[in-house]
Short mmCIF file of C-alpha atoms in Angstrom, two decimals:
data_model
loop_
_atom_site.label_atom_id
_atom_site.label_comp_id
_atom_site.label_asym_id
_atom_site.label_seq_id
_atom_site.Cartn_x
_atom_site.Cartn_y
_atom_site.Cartn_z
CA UNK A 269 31.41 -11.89 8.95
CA UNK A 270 33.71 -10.55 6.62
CA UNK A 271 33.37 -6.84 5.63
CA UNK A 272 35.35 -5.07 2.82
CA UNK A 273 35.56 -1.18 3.03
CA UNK A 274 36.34 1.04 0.29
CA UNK A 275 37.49 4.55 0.30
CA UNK A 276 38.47 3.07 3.90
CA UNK A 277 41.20 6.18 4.16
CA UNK A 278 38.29 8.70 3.60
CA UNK A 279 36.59 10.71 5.99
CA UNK A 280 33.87 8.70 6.18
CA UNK A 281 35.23 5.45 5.56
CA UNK A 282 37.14 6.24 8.73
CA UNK A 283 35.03 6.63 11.12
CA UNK A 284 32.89 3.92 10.08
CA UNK A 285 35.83 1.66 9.79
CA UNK A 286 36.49 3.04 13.45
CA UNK A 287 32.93 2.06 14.98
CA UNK A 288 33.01 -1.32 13.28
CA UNK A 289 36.56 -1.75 15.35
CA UNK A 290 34.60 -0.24 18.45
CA UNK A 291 31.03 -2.60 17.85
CA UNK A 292 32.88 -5.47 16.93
CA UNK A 293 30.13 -6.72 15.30
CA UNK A 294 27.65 -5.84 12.37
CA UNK A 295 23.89 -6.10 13.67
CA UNK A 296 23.98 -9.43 15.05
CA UNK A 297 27.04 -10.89 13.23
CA UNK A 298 30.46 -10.82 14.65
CA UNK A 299 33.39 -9.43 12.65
CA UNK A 300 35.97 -12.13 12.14
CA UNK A 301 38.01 -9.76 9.18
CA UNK A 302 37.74 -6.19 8.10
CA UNK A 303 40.21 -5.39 4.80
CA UNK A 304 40.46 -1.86 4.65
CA UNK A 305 41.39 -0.39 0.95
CA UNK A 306 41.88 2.95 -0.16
CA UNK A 307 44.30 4.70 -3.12
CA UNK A 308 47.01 5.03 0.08
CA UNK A 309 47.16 2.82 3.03
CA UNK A 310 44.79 2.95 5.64
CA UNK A 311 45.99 3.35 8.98
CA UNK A 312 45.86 -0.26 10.94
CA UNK A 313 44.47 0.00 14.00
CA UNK A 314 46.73 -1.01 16.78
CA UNK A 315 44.56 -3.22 18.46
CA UNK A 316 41.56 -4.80 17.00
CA UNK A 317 39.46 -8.24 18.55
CA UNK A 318 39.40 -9.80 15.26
CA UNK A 319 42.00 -9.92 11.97
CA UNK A 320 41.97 -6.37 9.63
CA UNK A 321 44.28 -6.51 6.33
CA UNK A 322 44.79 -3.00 5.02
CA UNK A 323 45.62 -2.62 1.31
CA UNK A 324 46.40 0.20 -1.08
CA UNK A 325 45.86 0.74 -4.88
CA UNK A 326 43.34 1.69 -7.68
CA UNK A 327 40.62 -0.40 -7.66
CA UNK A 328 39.81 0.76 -11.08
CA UNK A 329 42.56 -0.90 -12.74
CA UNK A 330 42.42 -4.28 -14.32
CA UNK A 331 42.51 -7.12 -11.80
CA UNK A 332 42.36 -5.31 -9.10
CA UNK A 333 38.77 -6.05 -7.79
CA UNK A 334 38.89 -9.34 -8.47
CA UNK A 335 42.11 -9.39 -5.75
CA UNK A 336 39.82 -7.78 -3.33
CA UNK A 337 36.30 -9.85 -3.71
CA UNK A 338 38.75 -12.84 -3.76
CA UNK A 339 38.22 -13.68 0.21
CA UNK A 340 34.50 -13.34 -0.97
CA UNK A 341 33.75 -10.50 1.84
CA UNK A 342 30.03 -11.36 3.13
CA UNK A 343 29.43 -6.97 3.03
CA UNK A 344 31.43 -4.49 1.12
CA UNK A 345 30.96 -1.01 1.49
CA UNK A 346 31.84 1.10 -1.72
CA UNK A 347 32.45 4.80 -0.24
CA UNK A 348 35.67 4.57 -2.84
CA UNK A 349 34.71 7.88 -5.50
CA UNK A 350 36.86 11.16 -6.85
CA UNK A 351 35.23 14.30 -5.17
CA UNK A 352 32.49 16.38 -6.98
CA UNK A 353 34.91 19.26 -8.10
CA UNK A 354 37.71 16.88 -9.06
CA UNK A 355 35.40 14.62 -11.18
CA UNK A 356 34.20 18.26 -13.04
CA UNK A 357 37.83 19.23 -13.42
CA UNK A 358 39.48 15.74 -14.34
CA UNK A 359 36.70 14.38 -16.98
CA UNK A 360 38.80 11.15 -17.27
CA UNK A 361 39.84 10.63 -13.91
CA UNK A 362 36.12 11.18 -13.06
CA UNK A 363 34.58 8.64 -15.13
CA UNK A 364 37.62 5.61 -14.79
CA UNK A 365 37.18 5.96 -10.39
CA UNK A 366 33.20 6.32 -10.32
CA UNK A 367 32.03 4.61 -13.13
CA UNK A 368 34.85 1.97 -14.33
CA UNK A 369 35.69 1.17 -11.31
CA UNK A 370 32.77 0.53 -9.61
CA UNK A 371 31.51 -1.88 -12.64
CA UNK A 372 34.87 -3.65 -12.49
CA UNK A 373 33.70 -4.03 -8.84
CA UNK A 374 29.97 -5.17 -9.40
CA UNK A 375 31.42 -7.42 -12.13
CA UNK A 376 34.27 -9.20 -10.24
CA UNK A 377 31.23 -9.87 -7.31
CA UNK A 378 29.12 -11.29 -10.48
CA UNK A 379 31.94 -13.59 -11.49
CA UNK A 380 33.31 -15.35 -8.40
CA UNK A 381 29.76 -17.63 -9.16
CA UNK A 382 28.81 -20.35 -6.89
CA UNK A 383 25.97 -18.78 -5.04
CA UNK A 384 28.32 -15.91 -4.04
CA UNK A 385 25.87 -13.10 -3.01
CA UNK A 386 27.10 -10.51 -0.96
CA UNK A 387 25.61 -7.42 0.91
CA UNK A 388 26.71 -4.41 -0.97
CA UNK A 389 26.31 -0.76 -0.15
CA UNK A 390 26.89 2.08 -2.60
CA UNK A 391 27.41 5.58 -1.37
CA UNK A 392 25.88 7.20 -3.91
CA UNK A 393 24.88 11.29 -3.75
CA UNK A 394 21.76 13.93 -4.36
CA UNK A 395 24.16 15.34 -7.20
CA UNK A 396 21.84 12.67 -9.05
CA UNK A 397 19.45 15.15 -9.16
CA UNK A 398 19.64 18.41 -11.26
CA UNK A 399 17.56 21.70 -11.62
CA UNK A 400 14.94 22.77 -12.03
CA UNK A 401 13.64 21.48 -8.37
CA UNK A 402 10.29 21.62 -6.71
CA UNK A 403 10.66 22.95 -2.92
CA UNK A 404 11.29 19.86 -1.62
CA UNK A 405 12.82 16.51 -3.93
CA UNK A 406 10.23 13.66 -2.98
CA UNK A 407 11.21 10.48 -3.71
CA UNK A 408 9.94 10.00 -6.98
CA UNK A 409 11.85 12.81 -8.45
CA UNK A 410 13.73 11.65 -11.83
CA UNK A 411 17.96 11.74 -12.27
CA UNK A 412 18.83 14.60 -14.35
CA UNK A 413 22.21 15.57 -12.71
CA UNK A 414 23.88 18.82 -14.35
CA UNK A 415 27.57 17.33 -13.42
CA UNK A 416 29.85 14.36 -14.41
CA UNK A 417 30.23 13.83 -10.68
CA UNK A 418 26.43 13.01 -10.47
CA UNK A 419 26.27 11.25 -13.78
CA UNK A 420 28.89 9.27 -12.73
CA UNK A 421 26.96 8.29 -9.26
CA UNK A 422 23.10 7.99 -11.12
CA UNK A 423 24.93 5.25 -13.91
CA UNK A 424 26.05 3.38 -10.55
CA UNK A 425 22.57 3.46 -9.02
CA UNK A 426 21.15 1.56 -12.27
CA UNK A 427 23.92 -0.66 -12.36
CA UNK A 428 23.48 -1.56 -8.72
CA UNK A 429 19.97 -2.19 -8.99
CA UNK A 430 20.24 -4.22 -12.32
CA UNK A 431 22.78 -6.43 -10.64
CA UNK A 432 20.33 -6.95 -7.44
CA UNK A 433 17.76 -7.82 -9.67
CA UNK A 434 19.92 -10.26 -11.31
CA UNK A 435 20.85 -11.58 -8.29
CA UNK A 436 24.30 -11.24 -8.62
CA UNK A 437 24.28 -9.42 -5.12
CA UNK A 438 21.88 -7.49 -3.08
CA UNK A 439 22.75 -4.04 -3.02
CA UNK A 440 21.37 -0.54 -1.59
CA UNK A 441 22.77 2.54 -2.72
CA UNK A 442 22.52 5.64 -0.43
CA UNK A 443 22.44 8.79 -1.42
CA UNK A 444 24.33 11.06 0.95
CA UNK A 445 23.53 14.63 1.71
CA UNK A 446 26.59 16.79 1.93
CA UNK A 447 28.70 15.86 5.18
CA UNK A 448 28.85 18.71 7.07
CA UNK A 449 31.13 19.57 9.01
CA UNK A 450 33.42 17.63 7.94
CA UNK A 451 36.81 17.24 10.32
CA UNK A 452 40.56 17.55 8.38
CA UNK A 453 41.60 19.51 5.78
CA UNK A 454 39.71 21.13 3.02
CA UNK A 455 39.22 18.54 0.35
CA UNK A 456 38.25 19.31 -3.51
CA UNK A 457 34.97 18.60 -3.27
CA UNK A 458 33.02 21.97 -4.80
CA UNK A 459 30.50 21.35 -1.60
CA UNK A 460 33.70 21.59 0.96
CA UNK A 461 33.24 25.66 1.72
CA UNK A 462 29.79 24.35 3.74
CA UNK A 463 32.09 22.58 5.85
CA UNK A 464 34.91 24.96 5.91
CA UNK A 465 33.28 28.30 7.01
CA UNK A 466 32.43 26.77 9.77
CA UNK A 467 35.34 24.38 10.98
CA UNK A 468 38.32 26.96 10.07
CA UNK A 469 36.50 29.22 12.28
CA UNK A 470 36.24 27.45 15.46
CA UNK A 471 39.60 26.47 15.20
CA UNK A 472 40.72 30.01 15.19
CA UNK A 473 41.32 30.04 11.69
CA UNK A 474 39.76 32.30 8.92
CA UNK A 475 37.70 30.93 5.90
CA UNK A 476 36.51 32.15 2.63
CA UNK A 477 32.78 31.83 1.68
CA UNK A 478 32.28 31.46 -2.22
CA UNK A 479 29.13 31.69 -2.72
CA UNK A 480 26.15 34.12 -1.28
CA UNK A 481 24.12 33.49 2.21
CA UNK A 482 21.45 32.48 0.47
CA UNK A 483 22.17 29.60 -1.01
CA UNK A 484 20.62 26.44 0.33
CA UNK A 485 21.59 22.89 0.41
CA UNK A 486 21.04 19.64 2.32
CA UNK A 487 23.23 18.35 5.32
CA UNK A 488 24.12 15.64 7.73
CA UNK A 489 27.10 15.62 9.99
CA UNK A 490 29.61 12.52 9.42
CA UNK A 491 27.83 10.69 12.62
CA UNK A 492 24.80 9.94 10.86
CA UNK A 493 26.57 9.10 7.71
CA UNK A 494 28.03 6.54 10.16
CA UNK A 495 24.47 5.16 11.09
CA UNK A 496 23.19 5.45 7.69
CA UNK A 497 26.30 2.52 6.73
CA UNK A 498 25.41 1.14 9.66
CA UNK A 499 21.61 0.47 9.29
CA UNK A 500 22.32 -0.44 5.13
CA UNK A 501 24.29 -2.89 5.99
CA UNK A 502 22.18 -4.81 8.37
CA UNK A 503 17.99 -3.92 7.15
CA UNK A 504 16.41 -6.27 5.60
CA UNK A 505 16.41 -5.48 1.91
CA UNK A 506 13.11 -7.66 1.00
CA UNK A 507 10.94 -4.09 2.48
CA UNK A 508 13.01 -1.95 0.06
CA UNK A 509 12.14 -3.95 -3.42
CA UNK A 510 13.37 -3.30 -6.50
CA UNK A 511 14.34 0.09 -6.08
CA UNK A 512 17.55 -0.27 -4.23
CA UNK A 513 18.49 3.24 -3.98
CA UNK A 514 17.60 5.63 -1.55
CA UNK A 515 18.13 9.39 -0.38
CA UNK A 516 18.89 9.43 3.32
CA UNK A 517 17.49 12.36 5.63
CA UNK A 518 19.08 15.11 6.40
CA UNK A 519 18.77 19.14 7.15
CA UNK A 520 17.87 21.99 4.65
CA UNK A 521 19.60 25.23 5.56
CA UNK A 522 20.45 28.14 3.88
CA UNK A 523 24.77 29.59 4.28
CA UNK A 524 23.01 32.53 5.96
CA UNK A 525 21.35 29.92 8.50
CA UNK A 526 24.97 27.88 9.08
CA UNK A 527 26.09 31.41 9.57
CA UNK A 528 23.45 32.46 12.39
CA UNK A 529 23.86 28.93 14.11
CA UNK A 530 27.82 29.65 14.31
CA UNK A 531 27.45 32.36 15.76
CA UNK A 532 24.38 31.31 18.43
CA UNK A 533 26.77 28.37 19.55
CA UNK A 534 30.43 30.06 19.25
CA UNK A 535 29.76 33.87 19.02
CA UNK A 536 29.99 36.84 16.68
CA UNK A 537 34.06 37.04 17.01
CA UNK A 538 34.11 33.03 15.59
CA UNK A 539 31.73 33.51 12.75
CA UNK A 540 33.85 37.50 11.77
CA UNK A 541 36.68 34.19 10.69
CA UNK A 542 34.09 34.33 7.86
CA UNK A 543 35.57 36.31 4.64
CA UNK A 544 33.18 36.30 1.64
CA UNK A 545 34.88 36.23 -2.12
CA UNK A 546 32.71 34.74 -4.54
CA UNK A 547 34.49 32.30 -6.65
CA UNK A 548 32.45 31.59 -9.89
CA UNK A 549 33.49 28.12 -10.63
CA UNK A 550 32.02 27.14 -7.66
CA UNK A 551 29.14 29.21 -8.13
CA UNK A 552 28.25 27.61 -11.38
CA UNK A 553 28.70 24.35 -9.65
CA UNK A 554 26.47 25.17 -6.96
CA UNK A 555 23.72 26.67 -8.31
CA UNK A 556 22.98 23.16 -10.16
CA UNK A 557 22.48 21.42 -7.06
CA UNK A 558 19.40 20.28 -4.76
CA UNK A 559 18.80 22.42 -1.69
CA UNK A 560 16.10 20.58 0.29
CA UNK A 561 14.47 17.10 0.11
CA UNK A 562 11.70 14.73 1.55
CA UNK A 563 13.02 11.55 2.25
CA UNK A 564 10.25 10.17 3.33
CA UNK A 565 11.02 6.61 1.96
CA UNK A 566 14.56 6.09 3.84
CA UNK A 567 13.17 7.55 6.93
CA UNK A 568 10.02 4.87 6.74
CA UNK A 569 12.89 1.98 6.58
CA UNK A 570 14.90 3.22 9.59
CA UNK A 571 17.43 5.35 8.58
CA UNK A 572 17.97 8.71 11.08
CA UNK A 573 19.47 11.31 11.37
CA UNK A 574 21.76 12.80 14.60
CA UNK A 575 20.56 16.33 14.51
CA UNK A 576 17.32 18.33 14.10
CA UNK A 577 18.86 21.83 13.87
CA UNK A 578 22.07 23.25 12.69
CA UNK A 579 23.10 24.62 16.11
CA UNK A 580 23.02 20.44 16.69
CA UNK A 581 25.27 19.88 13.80
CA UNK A 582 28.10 22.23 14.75
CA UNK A 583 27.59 21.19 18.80
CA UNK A 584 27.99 17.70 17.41
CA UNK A 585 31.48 18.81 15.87
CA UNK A 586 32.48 19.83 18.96
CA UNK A 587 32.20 16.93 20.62
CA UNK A 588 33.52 14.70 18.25
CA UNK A 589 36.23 16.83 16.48
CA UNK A 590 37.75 19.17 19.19
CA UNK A 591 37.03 17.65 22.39
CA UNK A 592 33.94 19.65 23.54
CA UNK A 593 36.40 23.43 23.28
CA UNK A 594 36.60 25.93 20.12
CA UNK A 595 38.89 28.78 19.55
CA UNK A 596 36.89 31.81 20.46
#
């Protein structure tokens, strides 16, 4: 199997890049090339069991997809996007990465002809979905997203779908809750303070929280983003039908709750790191967003989560992200 990952220099795209190297295989198929892509080179691993091709460039310019679907990868995974706050600020930028690009992708796959068909997952996002909400988003909520970032992501859904019908490939989308916490740098995504006031923290490191403790959104830490890639790329698609996309499970807490979870697993001198200044940009920007869903569909096809509680998220970023010690 060939599998073509982009965004492959991402967060994300990393560490599933990472467990594909690990697995060697994807379900029951063995990996015999993995071409990495991203805007700048990914990092090639050292020592891999099977052949991996890292490129760099915009897939969003002419040409360019059609270079990368030219091996005719049997699963590409499209993590490739511009971050919610940078698609708000950059209107352009926003709409050439997310939406061009991705139908420059979905149109080079439709071309190559000759019963070409490949797997094709689309990390797509709850910024689909805009206010007002009902408690919890069910899965027969309609798209009314209240950014470009989301409108961007809910015109890729359609597109996605329209090609599977067409047959032109058979593609899931995925809509991720935020990643949280996410390990690195701060990022310019407007959702990157959920990850922040809690990673800066435990690293000895102070933070600023934007936006007030009660605001409430919906989480998963990057190892179940991992499995949710994982199990997309190997279910059988015939038990999902013709609605290919999907929101994946995940954990509804309030800042306050991160907050009280911080401090339950590091301490009250960890979460004092903590210094609130309300930034209203990313106020306005958050108080359009989802806060709590049931996903009952995704979890009925398999797809799970890693954690049950927030104290399990940030325990899980300790283990992964700072070898099992924080700064306290």
């Amino acid at each position: 199997m060939h599998i073509l990952v982009l965004g492959a220099a991402g967060m994300v795209g990393r560490k599933f890049c990472e467990r594909l190297l690990r697995d060697g295989r994807l379900g029951k198929s063995d990996i015999t090339k993995l071409t990495m892509h991203d805007v700048v080179e990914p990092k090639k691993p050292e020592k891999a069991g099977f052949p991996v091709e890292t490129v760099s460039g915009d897939f969003a310019v002419p040409g360019a997809a059609e270079k990368l679907i030219a091996g005719r990868p049997d699963a590409i995974f499209h993590l490739a996007a511009i971050v919610s706050g940078e698609a708000e600020l950059d209107f352009d930028k926003g709409y050439r990465i997310n939406l061009d690009g991705t139908r420059m992708l979905l149109d080079a796959i439709r071309l190559v002809g000759g019963g070409y068909k490949p797997r094709v997952v689309f990390t797509s996002s709850i910024a689909v979905f805009g206010a007002p909400f009902p408690d919890a988003i069910g899965d027969e909520f309609f798209h009314t997203p209240l950014l470009s970032y989301g409108t961007q992501k809910a015109i890729g859904e359609l597109l996605l779908a329209d090609y599977s019908r067409r047959g032109f490939l058979d593609g899931i989308g995925i809509r991720l809750p935020t990643i949280c916490i996410r390990p690195g740098l701060p990022n310019k995504a407007a959702s990157g303070f959920f990850s922040n006031i809690l990673r800066e923290p435990l690293a000895g490191k102070e933070a600023v929280l934007p936006v007030s403790e009660d605001v409430r959104h919906w989480h998963a830490t990057p190892r179940s983003a991992v499995g949710f890639l994982l199990h997309a790329g190997t279910m059988n698609l015939a038990t999902v039908g013709p609605r290919r996309n999907l929101t994946m499970p995940g954990l509804s807490a309030t800042v306050g709750e991160q907050i009280a979870a911080l401090k339950r697993v590091a301490g009250d001198k960890v979460a004092a790191r903590i210094k609130r200044e309300p930034d209203p940009f990313i106020v306005g920007i958050v108080g359009g967003w989802p806060r709590n869903f049931n996903a009952k569909r995704s979890r009925e096809l398999g797809f799970t989560t890693a954690e049950q509680t927030f104290d399990d998220i940030i325990r899980i970023h300790i283990e992964d992200e700072l070898g099992g010690n924080f700064v306290a």
